Coordinates of C-alpha atoms in Angstrom, one line a residue:
Chain A
X1 CA 0.5 -26.8 38.7
X2 CA -1.2 -24.0 40.6
X3 CA -3.3 -21.6 38.5
X4 CA -2.0 -18.2 37.9
X5 CA -4.0 -15.4 39.6
X6 CA -5.6 -13.0 37.1
X7 CA -4.2 -10.1 39.0
X8 CA -0.6 -11.2 38.3
X9 CA -1.2 -12.0 34.6
X10 CA -2.9 -8.6 34.2
X11 CA -0.1 -6.7 35.8
X12 CA 2.7 -8.3 33.8
X13 CA 0.6 -8.3 30.6
X14 CA -0.2 -4.6 30.9
X15 CA 3.5 -3.8 31.5
X16 CA 4.3 -5.5 28.3
X17 CA 1.4 -4.1 26.3
X18 CA 2.0 -0.5 27.3
X19 CA 5.8 -0.6 26.8
X20 CA 5.3 -2.3 23.5
X21 CA 3.0 0.6 22.4
X22 CA 5.5 3.3 23.6
X23 CA 8.3 1.6 21.6
X24 CA 6.1 1.4 18.6
X25 CA 6.0 5.2 18.6
X26 CA 9.6 5.1 17.4
X27 CA 8.8 3.5 14.1
X28 CA 10.1 5.9 11.4
X29 CA 11.9 8.1 14.0
X30 CA 14.9 6.1 15.1
X31 CA 18.4 7.6 14.9
X32 CA 19.8 4.8 12.7
X33 CA 18.2 2.1 10.6
X34 CA 19.5 -0.6 12.8
X35 CA 17.6 0.9 15.7
X36 CA 14.4 1.0 13.6
X37 CA 14.8 -2.8 13.5
X38 CA 15.9 -3.2 17.2
X39 CA 13.2 -1.1 18.7
X40 CA 10.5 -2.7 16.5
X41 CA 11.8 -6.1 17.4
X42 CA 11.6 -5.4 21.1
X43 CA 8.2 -3.9 20.8
X44 CA 7.0 -7.0 19.0
X45 CA 8.5 -9.4 21.6
X46 CA 6.7 -7.4 24.3
X47 CA 3.4 -7.4 22.4
X48 CA 3.7 -11.2 22.0
X49 CA 4.2 -11.5 25.8
X50 CA 1.2 -9.2 26.4
X51 CA -1.0 -11.3 24.1
X52 CA -0.2 -14.5 25.9
X53 CA -0.6 -13.0 29.4
X54 CA -3.8 -11.1 28.6
X55 CA -5.3 -14.3 27.0
X56 CA -4.8 -16.1 30.3
X57 CA -7.2 -13.5 31.8
X58 CA -9.8 -13.1 29.1
X59 CA -10.1 -11.8 25.5
X60 CA -6.9 -10.0 24.6
X61 CA -8.6 -7.3 22.5
X62 CA -11.4 -6.7 25.0
X63 CA -8.8 -6.2 27.7
X64 CA -6.5 -4.0 25.6
X65 CA -9.1 -1.9 23.9
X66 CA -12.2 -1.7 26.2
X67 CA -10.7 -1.1 29.7
X68 CA -10.4 2.4 30.9
X69 CA -7.4 4.0 32.4
X70 CA -8.2 3.2 36.0
X71 CA -8.5 -0.5 35.2
X72 CA -4.9 -0.9 33.8
X73 CA -2.4 -2.4 36.1
X74 CA 0.9 -1.5 34.4
X75 CA 3.8 0.3 36.1
X76 CA 3.9 4.1 35.6
X77 CA 7.4 3.6 34.4
X78 CA 6.4 1.9 31.1
X79 CA 3.7 4.5 30.2
X80 CA 6.1 7.5 30.2
X81 CA 6.3 9.2 26.8
X82 CA 9.2 8.1 24.7
X83 CA 11.3 11.3 25.2
X84 CA 14.6 11.4 23.4
X85 CA 16.6 8.2 22.6
X86 CA 18.5 8.4 26.0
X87 CA 15.2 8.6 27.8
X88 CA 13.9 5.5 26.0
X89 CA 17.2 3.7 26.7
X90 CA 17.0 4.6 30.4
X91 CA 13.5 3.3 30.6
X92 CA 14.6 0.1 28.7
X93 CA 17.5 -0.4 31.1
X94 CA 15.4 0.0 34.2
X95 CA 12.5 -2.2 32.9
X96 CA 14.4 -4.9 31.1
X97 CA 16.7 -5.4 34.1
X98 CA 13.7 -5.8 36.3
X99 CA 11.9 -8.0 33.9
X100 CA 14.8 -10.3 33.4
X101 CA 15.4 -10.9 37.1
X102 CA 11.7 -11.4 37.6
X103 CA 11.2 -13.8 34.8
X104 CA 14.3 -15.8 35.8
X105 CA 12.7 -16.3 39.2
X106 CA 9.2 -17.0 37.8
X107 CA 10.7 -19.6 35.4
X108 CA 11.8 -21.6 38.4
X109 CA 8.2 -21.7 39.7
X110 CA 5.5 -24.2 39.2
X111 CA 2.5 -22.1 38.1
X112 CA 1.1 -21.4 34.7
X113 CA 3.6 -18.6 34.4
X114 CA 6.7 -20.7 34.6
X115 CA 6.5 -21.9 31.0
X116 CA 5.8 -18.5 29.7
X117 CA 8.6 -16.9 31.8
X118 CA 11.2 -19.4 30.7
X119 CA 10.4 -18.7 27.0
X120 CA 10.2 -14.9 27.6
X121 CA 13.4 -14.8 29.6
X122 CA 15.4 -15.4 26.4
X123 CA 13.8 -12.3 24.7
X124 CA 14.2 -10.3 27.8
X125 CA 17.9 -11.1 28.1
X126 CA 18.3 -9.7 24.6
X127 CA 16.4 -6.5 25.5
X128 CA 18.6 -6.1 28.6
X129 CA 21.7 -6.4 26.4
X130 CA 20.5 -3.9 24.0
X131 CA 19.7 -1.4 26.8
X132 CA 23.0 -2.0 28.5
X133 CA 25.1 -1.5 25.4
X134 CA 23.4 1.7 24.5
X135 CA 23.8 2.9 28.1
X136 CA 27.5 2.3 27.7
X137 CA 27.7 4.0 24.3
X138 CA 25.7 7.1 25.4
X139 CA 27.3 7.3 28.9
X140 CA 30.8 7.0 27.7
X141 CA 30.3 8.6 24.3
X142 CA 30.3 12.4 23.8
X143 CA 29.7 15.0 26.4
X144 CA 26.2 15.6 25.0
X145 CA 25.3 12.0 25.0
X146 CA 26.6 11.6 28.6
X147 CA 24.5 14.5 29.7
X148 CA 21.3 13.3 28.0
X149 CA 21.8 9.7 29.3
X150 CA 22.2 11.0 32.9
X151 CA 19.1 13.2 32.4
X152 CA 17.1 10.3 31.2
X153 CA 18.2 8.1 34.2
X154 CA 17.4 10.9 36.6
X155 CA 14.0 11.7 35.2
X156 CA 12.8 8.2 35.3
X157 CA 14.4 7.2 38.6
X158 CA 11.3 8.2 40.6
X159 CA 9.3 5.6 38.7
X160 CA 11.6 2.7 39.8
X161 CA 10.4 2.4 43.4
X162 CA 7.0 1.0 42.4
X163 CA 8.7 -1.7 40.3
X164 CA 9.3 -3.7 43.5
X165 CA 5.9 -3.4 44.9
X166 CA 4.8 -7.0 45.4
X167 CA 2.3 -8.3 42.8
X168 CA -0.6 -10.1 44.3
X169 CA -0.4 -13.8 43.5
X170 CA 3.3 -14.0 42.7
X171 CA 5.7 -15.7 45.1
X172 CA 8.7 -13.6 44.5
X173 CA 11.4 -12.5 47.0
X174 CA 10.9 -8.8 46.3
X175 CA 13.6 -7.3 48.6
X176 CA 16.2 -9.6 47.1
X177 CA 15.0 -8.7 43.6
X178 CA 15.4 -5.1 44.4
X179 CA 18.8 -5.6 45.8
X180 CA 20.0 -7.5 42.7
X181 CA 18.5 -5.0 40.4
X182 CA 20.1 -2.1 42.2
X183 CA 23.5 -3.9 42.1
X184 CA 23.2 -4.5 38.3
X185 CA 22.1 -1.0 37.5
X186 CA 24.9 0.5 39.7
X187 CA 27.4 -1.8 37.8
X188 CA 26.3 -0.7 34.3
X189 CA 26.2 3.0 35.3
X190 CA 29.6 2.8 36.8
X191 CA 31.0 1.3 33.6
X192 CA 29.3 3.9 31.6
X193 CA 30.8 6.7 33.7
X194 CA 27.3 7.7 34.8
X195 CA 26.1 8.5 38.3
X196 CA 23.5 6.4 40.1
X197 CA 20.5 8.7 40.7
X198 CA 19.6 9.3 44.3
X199 CA 16.7 7.7 46.0
X200 CA 14.2 6.0 45.8
X201 CA 15.1 5.0 49.3
X202 CA 16.1 8.5 49.9
X203 CA 13.7 11.3 50.7
X204 CA 12.9 12.3 47.1
X205 CA 9.2 11.9 46.1
X206 CA 8.6 8.7 44.3
X207 CA 5.8 7.7 42.0
X208 CA 3.6 4.7 42.5
X209 CA 0.1 3.4 42.1
X210 CA 0.2 1.9 38.6
X211 CA -0.6 -1.5 40.0
X212 CA -3.7 0.0 41.6
X213 CA -4.8 1.7 38.4
X214 CA -3.6 5.1 39.3
X215 CA -1.6 6.5 36.4
X216 CA 0.1 9.6 35.1
X217 CA -1.5 12.1 32.8
X218 CA 0.1 11.1 29.5
X219 CA -1.4 7.6 29.9
X220 CA -4.9 8.6 29.2
X221 CA -3.9 10.2 25.9
X222 CA -2.0 7.1 25.0
X223 CA -5.1 5.0 25.5
X224 CA -7.2 7.4 23.6
X225 CA -5.0 6.9 20.6
X226 CA -4.7 3.2 21.0
X227 CA -8.3 2.5 21.6
X228 CA -10.0 5.0 19.3
X229 CA -10.6 2.9 16.2
X230 CA -11.6 -0.3 18.1
X231 CA -14.1 1.7 20.2
X232 CA -15.5 3.4 17.1
X233 CA -16.8 0.1 15.7
X234 CA -18.4 -1.7 18.6
X235 CA -18.5 -5.5 18.1
X236 CA -16.6 -5.4 14.8
X237 CA -14.1 -8.1 13.9
X238 CA -10.7 -7.0 12.4
Chain B
X1 CA 48.2 -0.7 -9.7
X2 CA 49.9 -1.8 -12.9
X3 CA 51.4 0.7 -15.3
X4 CA 50.6 0.3 -18.9
X5 CA 51.0 2.2 -22.1
X6 CA 47.9 4.1 -23.2
X7 CA 47.5 1.6 -26.1
X8 CA 47.5 -1.4 -23.8
X9 CA 44.9 0.4 -21.6
X10 CA 42.5 0.9 -24.5
X11 CA 42.9 -2.7 -25.6
X12 CA 42.3 -3.7 -22.0
X13 CA 39.2 -1.6 -21.8
X14 CA 37.9 -3.2 -25.0
X15 CA 38.6 -6.7 -23.7
X16 CA 36.8 -5.8 -20.4
X17 CA 33.8 -4.5 -22.2
X18 CA 33.6 -7.6 -24.4
X19 CA 33.8 -9.8 -21.4
X20 CA 31.1 -7.7 -19.6
X21 CA 28.8 -7.9 -22.6
X22 CA 29.3 -11.6 -23.0
X23 CA 28.5 -12.2 -19.3
X24 CA 25.3 -10.2 -19.5
X25 CA 24.3 -11.8 -22.8
X26 CA 24.8 -15.3 -21.3
X27 CA 22.5 -14.3 -18.4
X28 CA 25.3 -14.6 -15.9
X29 CA 25.9 -12.3 -13.0
X30 CA 28.2 -9.3 -12.7
X31 CA 29.8 -9.2 -9.3
X32 CA 31.2 -6.3 -7.3
X33 CA 34.9 -6.9 -8.3
X34 CA 34.1 -7.4 -12.0
X35 CA 34.8 -4.7 -14.5
X36 CA 31.6 -2.8 -15.5
X37 CA 30.9 0.3 -17.6
X38 CA 30.7 3.5 -15.5
X39 CA 27.2 4.1 -16.8
X40 CA 26.1 0.7 -15.7
X41 CA 27.5 1.3 -12.2
X42 CA 25.9 4.7 -12.0
X43 CA 22.6 3.4 -13.2
X44 CA 22.6 0.6 -10.6
X45 CA 23.6 2.9 -7.8
X46 CA 20.6 5.2 -8.7
X47 CA 18.1 2.4 -9.0
X48 CA 19.2 0.4 -5.9
X49 CA 19.5 3.5 -3.7
X50 CA 16.1 4.7 -4.8
X51 CA 14.7 1.3 -4.1
X52 CA 16.3 1.4 -0.6
X53 CA 15.0 5.0 0.0
X54 CA 11.5 3.7 -0.9
X55 CA 11.7 1.1 1.8
X56 CA 12.7 3.7 4.4
X57 CA 10.1 6.3 3.4
X58 CA 7.6 3.6 2.9
X59 CA 7.7 2.8 6.6
X60 CA 6.0 6.1 7.4
X61 CA 2.5 5.7 5.9
X62 CA 2.2 2.4 7.6
X63 CA 3.9 3.3 10.9
X64 CA 1.2 6.0 11.0
X65 CA -1.2 3.3 12.1
X66 CA 0.9 1.2 14.5
X67 CA -0.4 3.1 17.6
X68 CA -4.0 2.8 16.4
X69 CA -4.2 -0.7 15.0
X70 CA -7.6 -2.1 16.0
X71 CA -6.6 -5.5 17.3
X72 CA -3.4 -6.8 18.9
X73 CA -3.0 -9.4 16.2
X74 CA -3.1 -6.7 13.5
X75 CA -0.8 -4.5 15.5
X76 CA 1.8 -7.3 15.7
X77 CA 1.5 -7.9 12.0
X78 CA 2.0 -4.3 11.2
X79 CA 5.0 -3.8 13.5
X80 CA 6.6 -6.9 11.9
X81 CA 6.0 -5.5 8.5
X82 CA 7.5 -2.1 9.2
X83 CA 10.4 -3.9 10.8
X84 CA 10.8 -6.0 7.6
X85 CA 10.9 -2.8 5.6
X86 CA 13.8 -1.4 7.6
X87 CA 15.5 -4.7 7.0
X88 CA 14.9 -4.4 3.2
X89 CA 16.4 -0.9 3.4
X90 CA 19.5 -2.3 5.0
X91 CA 19.9 -5.1 2.4
X92 CA 19.5 -2.7 -0.4
X93 CA 21.9 -0.1 1.0
X94 CA 24.4 -2.9 1.4
X95 CA 23.9 -3.9 -2.2
X96 CA 24.4 -0.3 -3.3
X97 CA 27.5 -0.1 -1.2
X98 CA 29.1 -3.0 -3.2
X99 CA 29.2 -0.5 -6.1
X100 CA 31.3 2.0 -4.1
X101 CA 28.9 4.5 -2.7
X102 CA 28.4 4.5 1.1
X103 CA 25.1 4.5 2.9
X104 CA 25.7 8.0 4.5
X105 CA 26.2 9.5 1.1
X106 CA 23.1 7.8 -0.3
X107 CA 21.0 9.0 2.7
X108 CA 22.4 12.5 2.2
X109 CA 21.2 12.4 -1.4
X110 CA 17.7 11.4 -0.2
X111 CA 17.6 14.1 2.4
X112 CA 18.7 16.8 0.0
X113 CA 16.3 15.7 -2.7
X114 CA 19.0 14.6 -5.1
X115 CA 17.6 11.0 -5.2
X116 CA 14.0 10.0 -5.3
X117 CA 11.8 7.3 -3.7
X118 CA 8.7 5.7 -5.0
X119 CA 5.9 8.2 -5.8
X120 CA 3.4 6.1 -4.0
X121 CA 4.6 7.0 -0.6
X122 CA 3.5 10.6 -1.1
X123 CA -0.1 9.5 -0.6
X124 CA -1.5 9.6 3.0
X125 CA -2.9 6.6 4.9
X126 CA -6.2 8.1 6.1
X127 CA -8.0 5.1 7.5
X128 CA -7.1 1.6 8.8
X129 CA -8.2 0.1 5.5
X130 CA -5.4 2.0 3.8
X131 CA -3.0 -0.3 5.6
X132 CA -4.7 -3.2 3.8
X133 CA -4.8 -1.4 0.5
X134 CA -1.1 -0.6 0.8
X135 CA -0.4 -4.3 1.4
X136 CA -2.6 -5.6 -1.3
X137 CA -2.0 -3.0 -4.1
X138 CA 1.3 -1.3 -3.3
X139 CA 3.1 -4.4 -2.2
X140 CA 1.4 -6.2 -5.0
X141 CA 2.7 -3.7 -7.6
X142 CA 6.2 -3.8 -5.9
X143 CA 6.3 -7.6 -6.3
X144 CA 5.3 -7.5 -9.9
X145 CA 8.1 -5.1 -10.5
X146 CA 10.6 -6.9 -8.3
X147 CA 10.2 -10.6 -9.1
X148 CA 12.0 -10.1 -12.5
X149 CA 14.8 -8.3 -10.6
X150 CA 15.6 -11.6 -8.9
X151 CA 17.2 -12.4 -12.3
X152 CA 18.9 -8.9 -12.7
X153 CA 22.4 -9.0 -14.1
X154 CA 24.0 -7.5 -11.0
X155 CA 24.5 -10.3 -8.5
X156 CA 24.2 -8.5 -5.2
X157 CA 21.0 -6.8 -6.3
X158 CA 19.5 -10.0 -7.6
X159 CA 20.2 -11.8 -4.4
X160 CA 18.8 -9.1 -2.2
X161 CA 15.6 -9.2 -4.3
X162 CA 15.2 -13.0 -3.7
X163 CA 15.0 -12.4 0.0
X164 CA 12.9 -9.2 -0.3
X165 CA 10.4 -10.8 -2.6
X166 CA 9.7 -13.6 -0.2
X167 CA 8.8 -11.2 2.6
X168 CA 6.9 -8.8 0.3
X169 CA 4.6 -11.5 -1.0
X170 CA 3.8 -12.4 2.6
X171 CA 3.0 -8.8 3.3
X172 CA 0.8 -8.7 0.2
X173 CA -1.2 -11.7 1.4
X174 CA -1.6 -10.1 4.8
X175 CA -2.9 -6.9 3.2
X176 CA -5.4 -8.8 1.1
X177 CA -6.5 -10.7 4.2
X178 CA -7.0 -7.5 6.1
X179 CA -9.2 -6.0 3.3
X180 CA -11.1 -9.3 3.1
X181 CA -11.9 -9.1 6.8
X182 CA -13.1 -5.5 6.4
X183 CA -15.0 -6.2 3.2
X184 CA -16.9 -9.1 4.9
X185 CA -17.3 -7.1 8.2
X186 CA -19.8 -4.4 9.1
X187 CA -21.2 -2.0 6.5
X188 CA -18.9 0.7 7.8
X189 CA -15.9 -1.6 7.5
X190 CA -16.9 -2.6 4.0
X191 CA -17.2 1.1 3.0
X192 CA -13.9 1.8 4.6
X193 CA -12.2 -0.9 2.5
X194 CA -13.9 0.3 -0.8
X195 CA -12.8 3.9 -0.1
X196 CA -9.2 2.9 0.5
X197 CA -9.1 0.8 -2.8
X198 CA -10.6 3.8 -4.6
X199 CA -7.8 6.1 -3.4
X200 CA -4.9 3.6 -3.9
X201 CA -5.8 2.0 -7.2
X202 CA -4.5 4.7 -9.6
X203 CA -1.4 5.7 -7.6
X204 CA -0.5 1.9 -7.6
X205 CA -0.7 1.8 -11.4
X206 CA 1.7 4.8 -11.5
X207 CA 4.3 2.8 -9.5
X208 CA 5.3 1.1 -12.8
X209 CA 6.6 4.4 -14.1
X210 CA 5.8 6.5 -17.2
X211 CA 4.5 4.8 -20.3
X212 CA 7.1 3.0 -22.5
X213 CA 7.4 5.8 -25.0
X214 CA 8.4 8.3 -22.3
X215 CA 10.6 6.1 -20.1
X216 CA 14.1 7.4 -20.3
X217 CA 16.1 4.7 -18.6
X218 CA 14.2 1.7 -19.8
X219 CA 15.9 0.8 -23.1
X220 CA 19.4 0.9 -21.6
X221 CA 18.3 -0.9 -18.4
X222 CA 16.8 -3.7 -20.5
X223 CA 19.9 -4.0 -22.7
X224 CA 21.9 -4.4 -19.5
X225 CA 19.4 -6.9 -18.2
X226 CA 18.9 -4.9 -15.1
X227 CA 15.3 -4.6 -16.2
X228 CA 13.5 -7.5 -17.9
X229 CA 10.1 -6.1 -18.9
X230 CA 8.9 -2.7 -19.9
X231 CA 6.8 -0.5 -17.6
X232 CA 3.6 -1.0 -19.6
X233 CA 4.1 -4.8 -19.7
X234 CA 4.4 -5.0 -16.0
X235 CA 1.5 -2.6 -15.4
X236 CA -0.7 -4.8 -17.7
X237 CA 0.4 -7.9 -15.8
X238 CA -0.5 -6.2 -12.5
X239 CA -4.0 -5.2 -13.7
X240 CA -4.6 -8.7 -14.9
X241 CA -3.7 -10.1 -11.5
X242 CA -5.8 -7.5 -9.5
X243 CA -9.1 -7.7 -11.4
X244 CA -10.0 -11.3 -10.2
X245 CA -8.6 -10.6 -6.7
X246 CA -10.8 -7.5 -6.4
X247 CA -13.7 -9.6 -7.4
X248 CA -13.0 -12.2 -4.7
X249 CA -12.6 -9.4 -2.2
X250 CA -16.1 -8.2 -3.0
X251 CA -14.7 -4.8 -3.9
X252 CA -14.7 -2.8 -7.1
X253 CA -11.8 -1.0 -8.9
X254 CA -12.5 2.7 -9.6
X255 CA -12.2 2.5 -13.4
X256 CA -15.3 2.6 -15.6
X257 CA -13.3 1.6 -18.6
X258 CA -12.0 -1.6 -17.1
X259 CA -13.0 -4.5 -19.4
X260 CA -11.8 -7.9 -20.6
X261 CA -10.3 -7.8 -24.1
X262 CA -11.0 -11.2 -25.6
X263 CA -8.6 -10.7 -28.5
X264 CA -5.6 -9.5 -26.5
X265 CA -6.4 -11.8 -23.5
X266 CA -5.8 -8.9 -21.3
X267 CA -7.8 -6.3 -19.4
X268 CA -8.2 -3.0 -21.0
X269 CA -8.1 -0.1 -18.5
X270 CA -8.7 3.6 -18.5
X271 CA -6.2 6.4 -19.0
X272 CA -3.8 7.2 -16.2
X273 CA -3.6 10.8 -15.0
X274 CA 0.1 11.4 -15.9
X275 CA -0.1 15.0 -14.9
X276 CA -0.8 14.0 -11.3
X277 CA 2.2 11.5 -11.6
X278 CA 4.5 14.3 -12.8
X279 CA 3.3 16.6 -10.0
X280 CA 4.0 14.0 -7.4
X281 CA 7.5 13.4 -8.8
X282 CA 8.0 17.2 -8.8
X283 CA 7.4 17.2 -5.1
X284 CA 3.8 18.4 -5.2
X285 CA 2.1 15.3 -4.0
X286 CA 0.0 15.3 -0.8
X287 CA 2.8 14.1 1.5
X288 CA 6.1 14.8 -0.2
X289 CA 7.0 17.6 2.2
X290 CA 5.9 15.7 5.2
X291 CA 7.7 12.5 4.3
X292 CA 11.1 14.0 3.6
X293 CA 10.9 16.4 6.5
X294 CA 10.1 13.5 9.0
X295 CA 13.1 11.6 7.5
X296 CA 15.3 14.6 7.9
X297 CA 14.1 15.3 11.4
X298 CA 14.7 11.7 12.5
X299 CA 18.2 11.9 11.0
X300 CA 19.1 15.2 12.6
X301 CA 17.6 14.4 16.0
X302 CA 19.6 11.1 15.9
X303 CA 22.9 12.8 15.1
X304 CA 24.1 13.0 18.7
X305 CA 23.3 9.2 19.1
X306 CA 25.4 8.3 16.1
X307 CA 28.2 10.6 17.2
X308 CA 28.1 9.0 20.7
X309 CA 28.3 5.5 19.1
X310 CA 31.3 6.5 17.0
X311 CA 33.1 8.2 19.9
X312 CA 32.5 5.2 22.1
X313 CA 33.8 2.8 19.5
X314 CA 36.9 4.9 19.0
X315 CA 37.5 4.9 22.8
X316 CA 37.2 1.1 22.8
X317 CA 39.7 0.7 20.1
X318 CA 42.1 3.0 21.8
X319 CA 41.7 1.2 25.1
X320 CA 42.3 -2.2 23.5
X321 CA 45.5 -0.9 21.8
X322 CA 46.6 0.5 25.2
X323 CA 45.9 -2.8 26.9
X324 CA 47.9 -4.7 24.2
X325 CA 50.8 -2.3 24.5
X326 CA 50.8 -2.8 28.3
X327 CA 50.8 -6.6 27.7
X328 CA 53.8 -6.4 25.4
X329 CA 55.6 -4.2 27.8

């Protein structure tokens, strides 16, 4: 079994950690009780994945709480503020579709990630289902929900290009992954009576750089909140 | 519906009541389709709904710390706990619904202030240690209150409580363990733990409700075997459990009058500030306004989502009907 490069574990771990945090912001604010449960559940699954991945690299808490913004390797997509429910669902649809395809492929591999991926893929499939069903309900629900869902999809589209940027140390067929992802998203959106946003292959500006530690402005504030207590008590155990 | 003469109706009513009383007296369970006195039904709806509301509002003071939890392990525990609380809310609303009042109506009563939730959740969580104090003291008090409810005369409520109590006692141990880690940690962490216990101790004692001689619903609830013990009995039991636990935590309880009474074999404790309790119930606690307004905001901002789900479901039904008609044709 070949060892997993730290760069890959860090990239995937940071994605899970940051998205988990953003979903945690919904606690107490969800539109129905069932969604309090579902969003917390997904947040918890992702946090579990993050803890395993970060532990492959070093101490999970040191990595989560003591790195600065420029050292995080997560996608810009996952660090976006939660927005309204449609915004969150759009982010979940884009990310969970990617994560499922990626983990399915990684589960077939022979490195340290294969075992983790084959366990996580079951959780991720559930996250994907959740996002897909809400995309259908919101897209094909009322005029307002349709409009909000379309807005969420459009607003986050520019963050989907970097999702397929190859991660150092992972042997993944990225162009095929992108193709399958695009097909799947197009299929869900069509069923949901929504329109596929234009780009990222088009001429619209696309975001990128998360994997190199270049993030968006809201991310620094998110880390300030997340790390504040831990940093206030250097060396303390919790 | 059967038609009967008024006389037969009265006789019937008396027979129902006799059967109801016999069931309760034999410590058996009343089930949703059984006859029950209107006042029993109303009293249960009130109690179960307020219990459900407490779970939902109770998510707020703890969720307040999810994004700031100081380690990933603690963060995972906290998210799981808040998730459990939403689940408890769901069980309890379902139990209340077996009595004929829908969840929407109950939530509306919460949002418009016609029904209450536990007074304790009107206190703020100001430091991380508060998350531990809430687990140890607030969940501890809740368990003391709720374990006897596992034998409550109304079956659906009793069964919900069995499931809830298992999870609550787990949360309580987690809260205790969190405080222990702080108490044995750095000086600043120890001080944080002590400060949290100082602020949560008295409000936790108030969770058992007014003293027995002022408790309006108690006598009837005990006669119906909804309640098993009086407020003061449960409060005493809680104090007796907490004193040794505080000692092993290495923390003190903020009550100079606290002492062991050899004769009663109970701890004697100082007077509770019932004026503060009444103020909090009147809506004048530190967070009453904030808690209910967040709940209302979440509900209002989520309206379009619920409407979309309903509309989508209606469309699906229509489509299925259409497909079936086509199949038949």
